[in-house]
Coordinates of C-alpha atoms in Angstrom, one line a residue:
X1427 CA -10.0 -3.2 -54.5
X1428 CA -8.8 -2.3 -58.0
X1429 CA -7.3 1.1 -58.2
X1430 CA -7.5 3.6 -61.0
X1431 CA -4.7 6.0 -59.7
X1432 CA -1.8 4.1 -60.3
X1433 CA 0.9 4.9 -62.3
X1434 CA 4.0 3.6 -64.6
X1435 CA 7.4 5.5 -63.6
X1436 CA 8.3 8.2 -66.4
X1437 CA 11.6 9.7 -67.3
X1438 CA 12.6 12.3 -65.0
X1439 CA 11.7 15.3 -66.8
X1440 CA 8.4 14.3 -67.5
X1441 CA 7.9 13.3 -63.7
X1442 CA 8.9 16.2 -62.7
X1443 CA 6.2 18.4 -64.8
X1444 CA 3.1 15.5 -63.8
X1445 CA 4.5 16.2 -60.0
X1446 CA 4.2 20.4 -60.3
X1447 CA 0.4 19.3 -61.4
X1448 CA 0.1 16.4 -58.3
X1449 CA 1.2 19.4 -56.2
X1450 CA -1.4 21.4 -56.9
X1451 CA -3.9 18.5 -56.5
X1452 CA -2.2 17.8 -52.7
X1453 CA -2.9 21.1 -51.7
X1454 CA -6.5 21.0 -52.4
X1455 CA -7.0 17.8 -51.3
X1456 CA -4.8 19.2 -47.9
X1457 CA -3.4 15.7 -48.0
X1458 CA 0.2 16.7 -48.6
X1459 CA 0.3 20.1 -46.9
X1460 CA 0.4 20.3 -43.0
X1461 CA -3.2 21.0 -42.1
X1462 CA -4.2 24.4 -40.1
X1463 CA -3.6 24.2 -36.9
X1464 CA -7.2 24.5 -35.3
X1465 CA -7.9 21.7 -38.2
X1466 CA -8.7 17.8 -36.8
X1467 CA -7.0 15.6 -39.4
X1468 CA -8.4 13.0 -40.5
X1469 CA -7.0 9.3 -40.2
X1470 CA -6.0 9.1 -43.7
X1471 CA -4.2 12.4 -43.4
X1472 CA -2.8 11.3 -39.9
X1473 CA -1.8 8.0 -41.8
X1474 CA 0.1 9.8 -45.1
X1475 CA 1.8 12.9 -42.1
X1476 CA 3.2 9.4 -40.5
X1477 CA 4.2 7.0 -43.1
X1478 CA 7.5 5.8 -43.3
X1479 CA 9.8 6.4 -45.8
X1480 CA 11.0 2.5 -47.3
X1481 CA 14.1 0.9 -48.0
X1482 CA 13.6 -2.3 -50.1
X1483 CA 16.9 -4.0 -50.4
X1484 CA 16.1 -6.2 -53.6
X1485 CA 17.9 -9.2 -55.1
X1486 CA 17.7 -9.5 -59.0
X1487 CA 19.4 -13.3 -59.0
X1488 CA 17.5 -16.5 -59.3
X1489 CA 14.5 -17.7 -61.3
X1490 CA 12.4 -16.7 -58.7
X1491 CA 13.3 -13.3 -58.3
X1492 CA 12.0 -12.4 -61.4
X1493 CA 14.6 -10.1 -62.6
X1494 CA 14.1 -8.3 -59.1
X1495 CA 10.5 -7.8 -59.3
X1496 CA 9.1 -10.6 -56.9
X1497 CA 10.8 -7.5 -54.1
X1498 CA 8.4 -4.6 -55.4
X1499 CA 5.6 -3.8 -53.4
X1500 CA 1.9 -4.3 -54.4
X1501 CA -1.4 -4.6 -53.6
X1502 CA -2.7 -8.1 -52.9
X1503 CA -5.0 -8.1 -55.8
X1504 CA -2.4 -6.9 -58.4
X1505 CA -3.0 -9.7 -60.6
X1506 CA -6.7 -8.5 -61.0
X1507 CA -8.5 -10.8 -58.3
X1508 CA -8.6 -11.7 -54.6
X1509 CA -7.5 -15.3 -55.2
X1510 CA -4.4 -16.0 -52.7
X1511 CA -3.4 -19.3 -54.6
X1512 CA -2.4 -18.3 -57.7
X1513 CA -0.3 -14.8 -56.9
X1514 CA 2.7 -16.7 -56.9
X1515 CA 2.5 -17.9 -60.5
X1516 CA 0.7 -14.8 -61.6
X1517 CA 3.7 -12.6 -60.4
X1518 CA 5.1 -13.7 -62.7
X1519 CA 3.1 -13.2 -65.8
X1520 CA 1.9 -9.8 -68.0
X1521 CA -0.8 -7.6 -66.7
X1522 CA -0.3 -7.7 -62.6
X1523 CA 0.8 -4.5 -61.6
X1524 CA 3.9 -3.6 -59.2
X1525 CA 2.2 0.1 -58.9
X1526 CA 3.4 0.8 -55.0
X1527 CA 0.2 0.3 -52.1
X1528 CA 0.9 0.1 -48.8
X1529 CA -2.3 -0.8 -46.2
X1530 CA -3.1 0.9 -43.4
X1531 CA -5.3 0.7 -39.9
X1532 CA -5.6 3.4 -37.4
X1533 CA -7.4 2.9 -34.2
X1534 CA -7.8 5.5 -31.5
X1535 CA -7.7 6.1 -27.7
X1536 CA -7.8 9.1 -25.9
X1537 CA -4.4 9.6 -25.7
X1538 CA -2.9 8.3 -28.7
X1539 CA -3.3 6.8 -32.2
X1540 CA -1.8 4.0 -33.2
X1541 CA -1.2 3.3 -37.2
X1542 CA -0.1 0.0 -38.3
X1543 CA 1.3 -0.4 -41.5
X1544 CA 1.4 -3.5 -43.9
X1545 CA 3.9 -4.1 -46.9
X1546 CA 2.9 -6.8 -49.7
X1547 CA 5.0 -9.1 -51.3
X1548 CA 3.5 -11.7 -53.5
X1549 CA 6.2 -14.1 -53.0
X1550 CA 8.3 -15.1 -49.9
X1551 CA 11.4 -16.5 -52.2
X1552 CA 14.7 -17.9 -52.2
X1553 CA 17.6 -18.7 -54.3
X1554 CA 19.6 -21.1 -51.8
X1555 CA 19.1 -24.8 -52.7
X1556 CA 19.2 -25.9 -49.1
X1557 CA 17.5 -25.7 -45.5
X1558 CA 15.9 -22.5 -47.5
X1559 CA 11.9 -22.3 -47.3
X1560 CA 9.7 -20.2 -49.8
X1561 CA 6.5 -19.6 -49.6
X1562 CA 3.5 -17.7 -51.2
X1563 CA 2.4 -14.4 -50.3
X1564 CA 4.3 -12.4 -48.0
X1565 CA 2.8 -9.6 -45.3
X1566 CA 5.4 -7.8 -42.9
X1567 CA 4.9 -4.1 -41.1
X1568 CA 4.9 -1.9 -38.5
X1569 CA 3.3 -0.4 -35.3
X1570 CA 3.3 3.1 -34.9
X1571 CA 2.4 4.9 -31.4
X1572 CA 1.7 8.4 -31.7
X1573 CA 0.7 10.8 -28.8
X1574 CA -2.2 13.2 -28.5
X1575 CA -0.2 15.8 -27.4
X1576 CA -2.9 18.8 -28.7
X1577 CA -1.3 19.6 -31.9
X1578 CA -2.4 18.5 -35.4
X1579 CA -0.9 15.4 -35.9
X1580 CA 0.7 14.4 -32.8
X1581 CA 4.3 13.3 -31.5
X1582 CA 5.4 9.9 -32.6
X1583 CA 6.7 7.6 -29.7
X1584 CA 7.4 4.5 -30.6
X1585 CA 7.4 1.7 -33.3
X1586 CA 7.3 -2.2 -33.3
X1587 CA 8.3 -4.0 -36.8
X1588 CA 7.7 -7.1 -37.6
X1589 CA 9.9 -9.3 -39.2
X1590 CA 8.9 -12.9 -40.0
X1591 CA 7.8 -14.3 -36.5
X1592 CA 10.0 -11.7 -34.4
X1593 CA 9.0 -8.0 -33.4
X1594 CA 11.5 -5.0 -33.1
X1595 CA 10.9 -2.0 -30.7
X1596 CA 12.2 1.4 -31.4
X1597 CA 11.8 5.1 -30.5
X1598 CA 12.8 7.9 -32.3
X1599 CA 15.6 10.8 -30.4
X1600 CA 13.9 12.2 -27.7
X1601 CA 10.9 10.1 -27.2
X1602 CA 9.5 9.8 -23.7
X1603 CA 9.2 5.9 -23.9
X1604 CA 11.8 4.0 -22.6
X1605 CA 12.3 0.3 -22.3
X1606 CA 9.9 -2.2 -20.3
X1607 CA 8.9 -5.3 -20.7
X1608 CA 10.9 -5.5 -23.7
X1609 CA 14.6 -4.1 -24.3
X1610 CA 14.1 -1.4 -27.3
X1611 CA 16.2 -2.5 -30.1
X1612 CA 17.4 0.7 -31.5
X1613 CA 16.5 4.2 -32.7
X1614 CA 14.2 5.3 -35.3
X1615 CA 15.2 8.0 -37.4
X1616 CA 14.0 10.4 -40.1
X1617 CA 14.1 11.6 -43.3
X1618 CA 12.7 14.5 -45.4
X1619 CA 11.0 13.4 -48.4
X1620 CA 11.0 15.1 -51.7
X1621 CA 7.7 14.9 -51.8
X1622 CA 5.7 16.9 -49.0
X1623 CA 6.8 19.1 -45.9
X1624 CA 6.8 16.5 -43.4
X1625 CA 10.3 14.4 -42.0
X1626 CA 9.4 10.8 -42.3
X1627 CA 10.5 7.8 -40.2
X1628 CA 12.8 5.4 -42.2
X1629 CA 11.7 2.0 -42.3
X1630 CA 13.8 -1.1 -44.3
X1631 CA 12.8 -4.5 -45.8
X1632 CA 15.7 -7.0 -46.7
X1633 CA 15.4 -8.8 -50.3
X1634 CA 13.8 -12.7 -50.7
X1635 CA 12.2 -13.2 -47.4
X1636 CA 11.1 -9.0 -46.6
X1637 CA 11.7 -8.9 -42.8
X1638 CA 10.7 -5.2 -41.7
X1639 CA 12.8 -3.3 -39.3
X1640 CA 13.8 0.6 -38.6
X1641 CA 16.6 1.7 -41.4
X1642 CA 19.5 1.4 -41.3
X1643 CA 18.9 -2.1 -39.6
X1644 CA 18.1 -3.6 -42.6
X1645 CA 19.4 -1.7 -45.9
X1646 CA 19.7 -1.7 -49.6
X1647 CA 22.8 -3.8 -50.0
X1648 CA 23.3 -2.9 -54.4
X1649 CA 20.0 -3.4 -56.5
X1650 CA 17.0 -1.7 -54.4
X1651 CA 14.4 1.0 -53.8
X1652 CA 13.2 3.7 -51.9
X1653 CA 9.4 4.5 -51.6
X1654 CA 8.0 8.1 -50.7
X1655 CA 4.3 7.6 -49.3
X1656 CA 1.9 10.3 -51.7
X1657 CA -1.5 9.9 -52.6
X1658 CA -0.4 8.3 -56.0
X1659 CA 1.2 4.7 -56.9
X1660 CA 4.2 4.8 -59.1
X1661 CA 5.3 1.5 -61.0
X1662 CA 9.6 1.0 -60.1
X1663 CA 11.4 2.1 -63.3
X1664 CA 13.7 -0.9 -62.7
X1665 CA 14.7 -2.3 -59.6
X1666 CA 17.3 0.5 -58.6
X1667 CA 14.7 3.2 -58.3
X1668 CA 15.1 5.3 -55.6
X1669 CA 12.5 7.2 -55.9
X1670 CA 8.9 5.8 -56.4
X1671 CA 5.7 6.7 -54.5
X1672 CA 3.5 4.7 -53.2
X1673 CA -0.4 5.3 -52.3
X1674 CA -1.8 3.9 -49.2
X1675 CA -4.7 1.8 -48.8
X1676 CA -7.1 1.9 -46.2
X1677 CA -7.5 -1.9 -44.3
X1678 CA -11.1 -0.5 -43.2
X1679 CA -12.5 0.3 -46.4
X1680 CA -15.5 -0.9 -47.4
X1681 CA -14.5 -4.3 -49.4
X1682 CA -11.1 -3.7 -48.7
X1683 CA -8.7 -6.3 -46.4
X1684 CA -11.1 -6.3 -43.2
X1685 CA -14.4 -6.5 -45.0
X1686 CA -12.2 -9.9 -46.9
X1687 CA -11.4 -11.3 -43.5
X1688 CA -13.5 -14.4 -44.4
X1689 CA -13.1 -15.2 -48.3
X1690 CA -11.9 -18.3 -48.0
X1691 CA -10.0 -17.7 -51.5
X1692 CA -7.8 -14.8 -50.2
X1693 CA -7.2 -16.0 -46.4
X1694 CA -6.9 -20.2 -45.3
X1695 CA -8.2 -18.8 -41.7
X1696 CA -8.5 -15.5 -39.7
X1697 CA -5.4 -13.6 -40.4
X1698 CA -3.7 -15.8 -42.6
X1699 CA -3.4 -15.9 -46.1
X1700 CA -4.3 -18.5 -48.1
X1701 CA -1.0 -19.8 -50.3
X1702 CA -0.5 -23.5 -52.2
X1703 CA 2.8 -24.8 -53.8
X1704 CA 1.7 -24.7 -57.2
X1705 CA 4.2 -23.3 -59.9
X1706 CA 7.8 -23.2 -59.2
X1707 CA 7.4 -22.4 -55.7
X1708 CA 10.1 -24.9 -53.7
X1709 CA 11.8 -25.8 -57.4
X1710 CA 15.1 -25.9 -56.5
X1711 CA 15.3 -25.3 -53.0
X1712 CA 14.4 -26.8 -50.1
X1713 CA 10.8 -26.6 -49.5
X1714 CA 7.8 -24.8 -50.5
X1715 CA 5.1 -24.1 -47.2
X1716 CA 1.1 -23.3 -48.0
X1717 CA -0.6 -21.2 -45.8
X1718 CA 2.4 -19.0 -44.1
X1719 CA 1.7 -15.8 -45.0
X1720 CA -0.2 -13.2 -42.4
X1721 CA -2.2 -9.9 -42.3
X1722 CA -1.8 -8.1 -39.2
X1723 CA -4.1 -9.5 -37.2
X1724 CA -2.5 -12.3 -37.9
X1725 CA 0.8 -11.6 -37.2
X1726 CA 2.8 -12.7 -33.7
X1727 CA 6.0 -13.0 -31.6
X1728 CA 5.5 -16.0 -29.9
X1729 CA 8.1 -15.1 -26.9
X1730 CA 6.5 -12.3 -25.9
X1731 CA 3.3 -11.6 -24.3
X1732 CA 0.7 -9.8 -26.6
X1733 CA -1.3 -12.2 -28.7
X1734 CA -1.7 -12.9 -32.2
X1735 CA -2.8 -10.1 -33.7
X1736 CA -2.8 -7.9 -30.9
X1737 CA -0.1 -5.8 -32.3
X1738 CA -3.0 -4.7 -34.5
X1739 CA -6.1 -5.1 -32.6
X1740 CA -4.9 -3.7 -29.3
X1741 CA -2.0 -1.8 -29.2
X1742 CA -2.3 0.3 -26.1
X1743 CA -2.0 -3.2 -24.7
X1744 CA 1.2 -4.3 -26.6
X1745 CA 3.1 -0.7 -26.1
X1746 CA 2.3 -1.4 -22.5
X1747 CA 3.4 -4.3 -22.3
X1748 CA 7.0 -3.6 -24.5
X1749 CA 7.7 0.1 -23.2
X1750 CA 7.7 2.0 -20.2
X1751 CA 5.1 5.2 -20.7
X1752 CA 5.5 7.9 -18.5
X1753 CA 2.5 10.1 -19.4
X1754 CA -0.7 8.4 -19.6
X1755 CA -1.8 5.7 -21.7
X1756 CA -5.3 4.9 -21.9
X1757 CA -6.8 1.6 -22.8
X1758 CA -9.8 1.8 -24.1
X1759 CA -10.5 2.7 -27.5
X1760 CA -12.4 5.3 -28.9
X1761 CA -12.3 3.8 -32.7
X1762 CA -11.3 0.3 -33.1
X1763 CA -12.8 -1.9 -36.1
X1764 CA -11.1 -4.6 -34.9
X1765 CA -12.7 -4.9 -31.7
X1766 CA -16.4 -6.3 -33.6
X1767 CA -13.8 -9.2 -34.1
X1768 CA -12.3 -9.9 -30.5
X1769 CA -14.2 -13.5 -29.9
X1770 CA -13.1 -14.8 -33.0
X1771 CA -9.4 -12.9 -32.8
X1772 CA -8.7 -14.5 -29.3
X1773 CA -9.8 -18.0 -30.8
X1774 CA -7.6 -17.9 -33.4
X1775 CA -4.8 -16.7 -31.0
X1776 CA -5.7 -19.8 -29.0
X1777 CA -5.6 -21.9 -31.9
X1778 CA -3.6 -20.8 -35.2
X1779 CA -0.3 -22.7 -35.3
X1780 CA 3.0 -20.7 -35.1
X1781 CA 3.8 -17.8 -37.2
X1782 CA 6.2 -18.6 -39.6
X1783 CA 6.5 -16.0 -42.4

């Protein structure tokens, strides 16, 4: 799961000369660039069109922060390995890499695609001394509905977030979908980015515990940064960049975060990561939790009605269930990878304790 194209941030000269070469990459790779119109894109393309731009808020204070860096994104084996139990300690040492990934799943229906997103924190942290819980690993994200209206890459209706062991509904101006079984909790809104053609939905992650919801509902409060989603990962300059890309990762890859669904070294059980208390994690405040971290298929809002994971593994069923669709919404999936899983998704549902992350 190692990847060869990241890269360290540059001055902005120099960036600006190795981006004039990316650009010309993008367009032959038609990653970047809209594609024709008579052109089917592809999932990864309809991932990169539809990934948000990201507002990490970050907090440079404690001994756990680590000068602001245990807020970057990552991959979860920037330390070199797939070992859950020691990426809190190794965040914290030389050699892991902070180079921006975000994961990805798309599944299809025949009337829309739905693209969840997953942001990666080694460390759930705080700096308060009490009634303040830590923890290792860290996994937050987002829903995204899009419609199959005929063009290339669809309309975007909707988007659930996830933050900790709540969900968030939103829809962007002009979206057809309208509140149902849940009330929608505000509007999603875009942003050009510097780095292709497309307008972007804005996404935000407060500092220390990385709760996900549409910007400006969270936002950088001082210290933070802003990621642009490319096809390459930059390493922050500092941790007041606002402007690093990031390179997403594909959860269905072969030997990527599905095909690891059962190493009992990176996850504890289906959907959770595995995390212990070892190094400093709970030193000086109030407690330190194992095991409290979750993929999506993993994660849940315990009030409301889809199951664990579902957000993931069937999300015609939780966009039914949260908004009112006028046009149709089929429910049975065309391309779903998750769906070889169902038995042992709807056990764990049945039996996984609470989310807490």
């Amino acid at each position: 799961m190692l990847d060869a194209s990241s890269t360290t941030r540059r001055p902005r000269g120099v960036r600006a000369l190795i981006a004039a070469g990316a650009a010309a990459l993008l367009t032959a790779a038609a990653l970047a660039a809209p594609a024709p119109a008579d052109a089917a894109a592809s999932r990864a393309e309809l991932a990169l069109r539809w990934a948000p731009i990201h507002y990490q808020d970050v907090d440079a204070t404690g001994s756990h922060a680590l000068s602001g860096q245990s807020d970057h994104l990552t991959r979860v084996d920037f330390d070199g390995d797939l070992d859950g139990r020691n990426n809190w300690d190794r965040a914290g040492q030389a050699g892991s890499s902070f180079a921006a990934h975000v994961y990805y799943s798309v599944v299809e229906t025949s009337t829309h695609w739905y693209i969840t997103y997953f942001f990666f924190h080694p460390r759930d942290w705080t700096d308060h001394p009490f009634f303040e819980t830590e923890h290792e690993n860290d996994g937050e994200g987002a829903l995204f509905a899009i419609e199959r209206d005929g063009s290339t890459y669809g309309v975007l209706r909707s988007a659930v977030t996830v933050a900790h062991s709540d969900f968030f509904s939103y829809t962007p101006t002009g979206s057809t979908w309208t509140s149902g079984g849940e009330s929608i909790d505000g509007t999603l809104r875009f942003q050009a980015s510097p780095h292709d053609t497309f307008q972007h939905p804005v996404t935000a992650q407060e500092a220390q515990g990385h709760g996900l919801k549409a910007h400006p509902q969270y936002d950088i409060n001082g210290d933070g940064l802003v990621y642009y989603p490319s096809t390459v990962a930059e390493t922050p300059s500092s941790s007041n960049d606002r402007d690093v890309r990031y390179q997403l990762i594909d959860i269905f890859a072969a030997g990527g975060l599905w095909a690891q669904r059962s190493n009992a070294s990176l996850f504890a059980s289906l959907g959770t990561f595995a995390g212990d208390t070892s190094g400093d994690c709970g030193v000086g405040t109030w407690s330190c939790s194992t095991n409290s971290a979750n993929a999506p298929w993993g994660w849940d809002d315990g009030n409301d009605a889809p199951a664990r994971g579902e957000i993931a593994s069937d999300p015609a069923k939780l966009s039914a269930a949260y908004f009112t669709v006028p046009t149709g919404l089929a429910r049975t999936y065309s391309y779903n990878p998750y769906a070889g899983a169902a038995a042992a998704l709807a056990e764990a549902a049945r039996t996984a304790p609470p989310t807490v992350d």
